[in-house]
Coordinates of C-alpha atoms in Angstrom, one line a residue:
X13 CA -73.8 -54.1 21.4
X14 CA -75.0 -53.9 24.8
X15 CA -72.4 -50.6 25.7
X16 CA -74.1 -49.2 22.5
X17 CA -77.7 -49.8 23.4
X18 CA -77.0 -48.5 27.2
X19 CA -75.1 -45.2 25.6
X20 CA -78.2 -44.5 23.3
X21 CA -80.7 -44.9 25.7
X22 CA -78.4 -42.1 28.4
X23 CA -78.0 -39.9 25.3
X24 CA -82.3 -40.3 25.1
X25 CA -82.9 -39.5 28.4
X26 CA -80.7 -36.7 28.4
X27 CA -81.8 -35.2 25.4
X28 CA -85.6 -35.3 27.0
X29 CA -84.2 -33.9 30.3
X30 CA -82.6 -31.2 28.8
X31 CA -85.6 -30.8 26.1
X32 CA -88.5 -30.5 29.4
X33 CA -85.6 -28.2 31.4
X34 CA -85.5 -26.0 28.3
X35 CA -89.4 -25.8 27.5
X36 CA -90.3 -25.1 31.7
X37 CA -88.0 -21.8 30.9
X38 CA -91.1 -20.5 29.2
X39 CA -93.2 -20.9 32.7
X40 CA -93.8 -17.4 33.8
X41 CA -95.5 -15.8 37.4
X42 CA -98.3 -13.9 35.4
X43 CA -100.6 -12.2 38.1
X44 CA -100.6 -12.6 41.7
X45 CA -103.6 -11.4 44.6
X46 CA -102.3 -11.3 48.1
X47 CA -105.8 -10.3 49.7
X48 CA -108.8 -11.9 47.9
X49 CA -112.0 -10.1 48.9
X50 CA -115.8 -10.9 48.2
X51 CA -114.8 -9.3 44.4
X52 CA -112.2 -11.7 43.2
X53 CA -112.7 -15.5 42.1
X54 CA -113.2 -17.9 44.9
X55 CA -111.3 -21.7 44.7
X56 CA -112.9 -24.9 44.6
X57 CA -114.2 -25.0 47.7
X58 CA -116.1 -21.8 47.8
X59 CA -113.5 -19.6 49.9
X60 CA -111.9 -16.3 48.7
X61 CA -108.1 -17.5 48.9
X62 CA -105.0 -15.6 47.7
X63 CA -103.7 -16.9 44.6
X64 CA -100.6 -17.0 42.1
X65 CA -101.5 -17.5 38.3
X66 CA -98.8 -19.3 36.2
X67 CA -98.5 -18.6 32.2
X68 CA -97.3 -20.7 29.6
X69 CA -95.4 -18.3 27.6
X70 CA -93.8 -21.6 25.0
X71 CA -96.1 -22.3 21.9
X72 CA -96.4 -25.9 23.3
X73 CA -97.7 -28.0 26.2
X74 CA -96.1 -27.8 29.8
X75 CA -95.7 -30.3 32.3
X76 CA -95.2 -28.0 35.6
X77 CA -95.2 -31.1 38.0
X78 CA -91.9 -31.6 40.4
X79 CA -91.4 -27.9 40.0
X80 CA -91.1 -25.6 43.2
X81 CA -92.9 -22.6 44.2
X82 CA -92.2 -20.8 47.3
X83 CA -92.5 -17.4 48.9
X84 CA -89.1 -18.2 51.5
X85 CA -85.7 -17.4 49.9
X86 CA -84.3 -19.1 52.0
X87 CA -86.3 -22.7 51.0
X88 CA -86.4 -23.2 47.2
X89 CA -88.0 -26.3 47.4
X90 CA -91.1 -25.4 49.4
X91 CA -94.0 -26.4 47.4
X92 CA -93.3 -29.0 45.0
X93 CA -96.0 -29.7 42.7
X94 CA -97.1 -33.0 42.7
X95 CA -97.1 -35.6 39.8
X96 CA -99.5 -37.4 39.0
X97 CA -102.5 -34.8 38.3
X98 CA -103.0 -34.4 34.3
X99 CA -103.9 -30.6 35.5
X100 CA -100.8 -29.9 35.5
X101 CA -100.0 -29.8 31.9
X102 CA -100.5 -26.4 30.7
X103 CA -102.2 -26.0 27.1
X104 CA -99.8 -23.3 24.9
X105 CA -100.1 -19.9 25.7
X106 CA -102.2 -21.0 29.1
X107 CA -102.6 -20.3 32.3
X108 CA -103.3 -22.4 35.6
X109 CA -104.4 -21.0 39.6
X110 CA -102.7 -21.7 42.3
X111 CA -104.4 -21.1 46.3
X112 CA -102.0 -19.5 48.8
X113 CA -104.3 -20.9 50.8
X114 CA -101.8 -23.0 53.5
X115 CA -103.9 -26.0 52.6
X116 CA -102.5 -28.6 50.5
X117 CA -104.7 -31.2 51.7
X118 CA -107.0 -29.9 49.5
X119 CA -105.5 -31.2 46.8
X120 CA -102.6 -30.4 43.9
X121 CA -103.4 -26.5 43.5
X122 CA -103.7 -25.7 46.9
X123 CA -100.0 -24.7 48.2
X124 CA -98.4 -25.0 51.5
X125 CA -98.2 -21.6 52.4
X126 CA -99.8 -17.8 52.4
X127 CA -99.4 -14.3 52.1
X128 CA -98.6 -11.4 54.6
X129 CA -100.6 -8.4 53.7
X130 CA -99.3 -5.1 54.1
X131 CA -95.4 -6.2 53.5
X132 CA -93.7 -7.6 50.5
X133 CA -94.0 -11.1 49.4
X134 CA -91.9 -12.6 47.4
X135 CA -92.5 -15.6 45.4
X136 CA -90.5 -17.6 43.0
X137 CA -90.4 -20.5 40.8
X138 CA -87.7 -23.3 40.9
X139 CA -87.1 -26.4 38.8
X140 CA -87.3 -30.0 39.7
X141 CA -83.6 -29.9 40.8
X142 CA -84.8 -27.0 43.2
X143 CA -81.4 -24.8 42.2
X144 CA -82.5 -23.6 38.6
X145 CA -84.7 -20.2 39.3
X146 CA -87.2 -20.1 36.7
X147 CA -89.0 -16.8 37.4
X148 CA -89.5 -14.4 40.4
X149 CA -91.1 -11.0 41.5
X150 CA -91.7 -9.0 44.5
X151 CA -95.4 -8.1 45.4
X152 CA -95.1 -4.9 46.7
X153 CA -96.6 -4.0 50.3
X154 CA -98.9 -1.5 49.8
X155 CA -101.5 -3.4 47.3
X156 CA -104.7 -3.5 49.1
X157 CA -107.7 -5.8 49.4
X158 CA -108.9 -6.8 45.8
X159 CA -105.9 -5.9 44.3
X160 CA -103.5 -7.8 41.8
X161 CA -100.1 -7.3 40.3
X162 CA -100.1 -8.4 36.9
X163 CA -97.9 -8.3 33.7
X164 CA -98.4 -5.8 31.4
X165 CA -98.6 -8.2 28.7
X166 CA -99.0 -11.9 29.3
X167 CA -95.7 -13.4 30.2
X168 CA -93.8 -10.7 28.9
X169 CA -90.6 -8.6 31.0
X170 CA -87.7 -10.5 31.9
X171 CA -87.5 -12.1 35.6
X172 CA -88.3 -10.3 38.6
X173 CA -88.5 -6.9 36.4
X174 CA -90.5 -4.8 37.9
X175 CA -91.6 -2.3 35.2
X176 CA -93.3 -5.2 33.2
X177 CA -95.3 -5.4 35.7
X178 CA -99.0 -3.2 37.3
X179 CA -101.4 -3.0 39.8
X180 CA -104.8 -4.0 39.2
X181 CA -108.4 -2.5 40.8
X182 CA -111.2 -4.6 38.9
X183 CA -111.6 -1.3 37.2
X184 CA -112.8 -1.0 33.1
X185 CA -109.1 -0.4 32.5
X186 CA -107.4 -2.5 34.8
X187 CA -109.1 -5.5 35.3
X188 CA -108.0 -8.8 37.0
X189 CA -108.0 -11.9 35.2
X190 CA -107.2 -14.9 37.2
X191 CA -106.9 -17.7 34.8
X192 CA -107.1 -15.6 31.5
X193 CA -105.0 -13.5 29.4
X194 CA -104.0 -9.5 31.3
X195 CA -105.2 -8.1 27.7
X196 CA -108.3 -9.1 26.4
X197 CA -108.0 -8.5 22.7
X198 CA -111.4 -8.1 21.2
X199 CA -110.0 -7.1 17.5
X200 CA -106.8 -8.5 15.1
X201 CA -105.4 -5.4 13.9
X202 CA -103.8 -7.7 11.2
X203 CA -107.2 -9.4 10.0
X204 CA -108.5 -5.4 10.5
X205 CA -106.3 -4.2 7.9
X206 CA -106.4 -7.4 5.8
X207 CA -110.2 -7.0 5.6
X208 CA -109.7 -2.6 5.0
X209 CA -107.3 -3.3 1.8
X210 CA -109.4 -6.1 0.7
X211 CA -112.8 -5.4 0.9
X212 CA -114.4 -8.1 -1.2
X213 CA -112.0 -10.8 -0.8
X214 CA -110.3 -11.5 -4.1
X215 CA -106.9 -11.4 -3.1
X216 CA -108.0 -13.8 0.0
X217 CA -109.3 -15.6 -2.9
X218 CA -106.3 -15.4 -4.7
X219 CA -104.2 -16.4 -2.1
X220 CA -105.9 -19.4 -1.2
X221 CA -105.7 -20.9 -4.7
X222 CA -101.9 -20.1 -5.1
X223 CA -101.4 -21.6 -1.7
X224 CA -103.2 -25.0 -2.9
X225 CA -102.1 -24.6 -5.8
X226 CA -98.2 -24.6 -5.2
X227 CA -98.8 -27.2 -2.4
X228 CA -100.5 -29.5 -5.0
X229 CA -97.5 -28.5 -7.1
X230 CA -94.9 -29.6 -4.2
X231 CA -96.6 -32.9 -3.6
X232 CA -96.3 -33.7 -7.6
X233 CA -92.5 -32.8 -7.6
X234 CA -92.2 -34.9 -4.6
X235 CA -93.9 -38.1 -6.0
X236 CA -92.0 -38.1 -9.0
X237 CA -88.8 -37.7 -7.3
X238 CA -89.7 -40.6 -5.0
X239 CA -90.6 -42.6 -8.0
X240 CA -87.3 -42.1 -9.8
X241 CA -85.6 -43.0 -6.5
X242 CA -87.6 -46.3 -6.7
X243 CA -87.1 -47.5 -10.1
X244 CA -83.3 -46.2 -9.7
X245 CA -82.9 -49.0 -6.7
X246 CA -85.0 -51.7 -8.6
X247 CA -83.1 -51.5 -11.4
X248 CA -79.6 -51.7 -9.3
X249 CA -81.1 -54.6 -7.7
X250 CA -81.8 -56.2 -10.7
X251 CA -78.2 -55.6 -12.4
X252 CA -77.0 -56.8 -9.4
X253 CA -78.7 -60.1 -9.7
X254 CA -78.5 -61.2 -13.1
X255 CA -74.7 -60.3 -12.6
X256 CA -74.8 -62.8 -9.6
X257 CA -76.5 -65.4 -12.1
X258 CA -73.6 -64.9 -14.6
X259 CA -70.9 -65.4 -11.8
X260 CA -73.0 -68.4 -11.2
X261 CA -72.8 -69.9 -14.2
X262 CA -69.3 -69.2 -14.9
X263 CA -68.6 -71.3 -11.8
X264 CA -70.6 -74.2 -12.8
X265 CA -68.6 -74.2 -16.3
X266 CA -65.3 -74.0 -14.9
X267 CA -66.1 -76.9 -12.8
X268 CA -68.3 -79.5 -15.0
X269 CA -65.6 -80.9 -17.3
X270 CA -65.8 -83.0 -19.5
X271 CA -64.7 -86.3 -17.6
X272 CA -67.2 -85.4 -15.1
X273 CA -70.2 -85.4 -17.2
X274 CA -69.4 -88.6 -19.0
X275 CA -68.8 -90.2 -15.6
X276 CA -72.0 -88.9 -14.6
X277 CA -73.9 -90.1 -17.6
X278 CA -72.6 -93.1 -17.3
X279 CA -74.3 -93.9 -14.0
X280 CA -77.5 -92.7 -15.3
X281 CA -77.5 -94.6 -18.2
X282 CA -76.6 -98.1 -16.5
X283 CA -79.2 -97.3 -13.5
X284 CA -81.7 -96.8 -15.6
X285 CA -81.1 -99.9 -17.9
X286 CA -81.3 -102.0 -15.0
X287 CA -84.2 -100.9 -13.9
X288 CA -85.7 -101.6 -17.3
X289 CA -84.6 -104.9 -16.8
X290 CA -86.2 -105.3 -13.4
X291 CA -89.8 -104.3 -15.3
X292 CA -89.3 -107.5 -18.2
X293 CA -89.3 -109.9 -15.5
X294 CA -92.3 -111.6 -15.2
X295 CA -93.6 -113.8 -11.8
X296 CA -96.4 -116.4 -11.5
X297 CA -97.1 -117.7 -8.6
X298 CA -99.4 -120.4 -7.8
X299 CA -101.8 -119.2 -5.3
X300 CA -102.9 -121.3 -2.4
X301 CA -106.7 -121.4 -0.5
X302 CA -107.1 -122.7 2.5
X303 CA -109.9 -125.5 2.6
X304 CA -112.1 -126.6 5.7
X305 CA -114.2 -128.8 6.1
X306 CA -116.7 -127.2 7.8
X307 CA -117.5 -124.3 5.2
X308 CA -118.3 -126.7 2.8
X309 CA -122.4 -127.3 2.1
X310 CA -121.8 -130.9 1.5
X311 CA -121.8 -131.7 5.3
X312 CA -125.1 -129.4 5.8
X313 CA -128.0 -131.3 7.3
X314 CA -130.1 -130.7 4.4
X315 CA -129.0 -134.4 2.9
X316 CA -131.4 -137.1 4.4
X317 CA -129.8 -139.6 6.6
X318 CA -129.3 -143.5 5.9
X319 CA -131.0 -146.2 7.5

């Protein structure tokens, strides 16, 4: 039992090892600033730092802490994020700041090292055993003051490839957008054309009764079915138990016989004429008082004396 319990509980932490490993392949190097100026976003402590934003590219939450970042190929496990900050965890299709700042004192989002401008820098992701590469790029040398390299699209283009990726001025069209998605959609071409073919919303009306309607529909078929599953085991468990009763029986006739009765009526019959006996018999006994002297009122010294 004990072999069983410690093999379950391995498989368990397996399957959420391999489940965690699986959903930190969706972490993604989104946009990166290797010189922040007076026209970028400043950290928490008022100071224009470079910075790397991470996206979560999954459709559900991401713990990032005990992963590595680093801009040294040679050192995978440069920065490790620390645990213990509920920052960490990435809402779906999020993102999160991280300071190039050489300053992690400062606390969890605050990394250990900085950028070179005017030369390449490379930085990379790594996973908690510091071997597994999640994601990498190469910020190219010449991006100047202000500037960012971006993804086209959030989280989009496979590691380290380069044409997924752009160079960003602050302008109208290619704006930087530390902590927030590289296209700002202001319009949903799909609501757009749902609202162009369907003006005055009777098929949205339509659509929404059919959907409750067939969900109301489901629930019913579901109901009975778990209904007829109930009685079906009731009425097993009730065959089942009168068949028990019978067997039951059938054991107590095979084994009161005859001789076994009488013998047994027998003993009844003469305990409980004796006892009847016991009840005739009447008892009188004469009951005894004690007498003294000095409760009696004769002796009181309300008699007059003699002379």
């Amino acid at each position: 039992m004990k072999k069983r319990l410690l093999t379950l509980l391995v498989v368990t932490l397996t399957c959420v090892v391999a489940i965690s490993a699986q959903g930190r392949r969706g972490l993604r190097i989104n946009e990166v600033m290797i010189e922040n100026d007076s026209s970028s976003v400043v950290d928490d402590f008022g100071k224009y730092s470079a910075w790397v934003e991470l996206f979560n590219s999954t459709f559900g939450p991401l713990e990032i802490s005990s992963v590595f970042l680093t801009n040294d190929r040679n050192n995978n496990t440069l920065y490790p994020v620390p645990l213990g900050d509920v920052n960490t965890e990435i809402p779906s299709r999020q993102h999160i700041l991280f300071w190039a700042d050489g300053e992690p004192n400062k606390g969890t989002f605050h990394m250990n090292f900085t950028f070179t401008p005017g030369e390449d820098n490379y930085v990379a992701i790594y996973d908690a055993n510091g071997i597994s590469l999640i994601d990498e790029i190469v910020i190219p040398g010449d991006l100047k003051p202000g500037q960012s390299y971006a993804r086209k699209v959030d989280g989009e283009g496979g590691t380290g490839n380069p044409d997924a990726w752009e160079v960003r001025d602050g302008s109208n069209e290619k704006y930087i957008t530390p902590s927030s998605n590289n296209i700002i959609k202001s319009t949903n071409s799909k609501v757009d054309m749902f609202a162009e073919q369907d003006a005055r919303g009777g098929g949205m009306a339509i659509m929404a009764m059919c959907i409750v309607f067939t969900a109301l529909l489901v629930l019913a078929i579901c109901f009975n079915i778990i209904n007829k599953i109930g009685a079906n085991i009731s009425r097993k468990r009730k065959i089942k138990a009168l068949a028990e009763d019978e067997d039951m029986d059938d054991h107590h006739k095979e084994q009161d016989s005859g001789e076994v009765i009488a013998a047994i009526a027998a003993a009844l019959a003469e305990h409980l004429d004796a006892h009847d006996r016991e009840n005739t018999v009447l008892t009188i006994n004469k009951v005894r008082k004690a007498y003294s002297p000095w409760s009696s009122k004769i002796y009181g010294l309300r008699e007059l004396p003699r002379r």
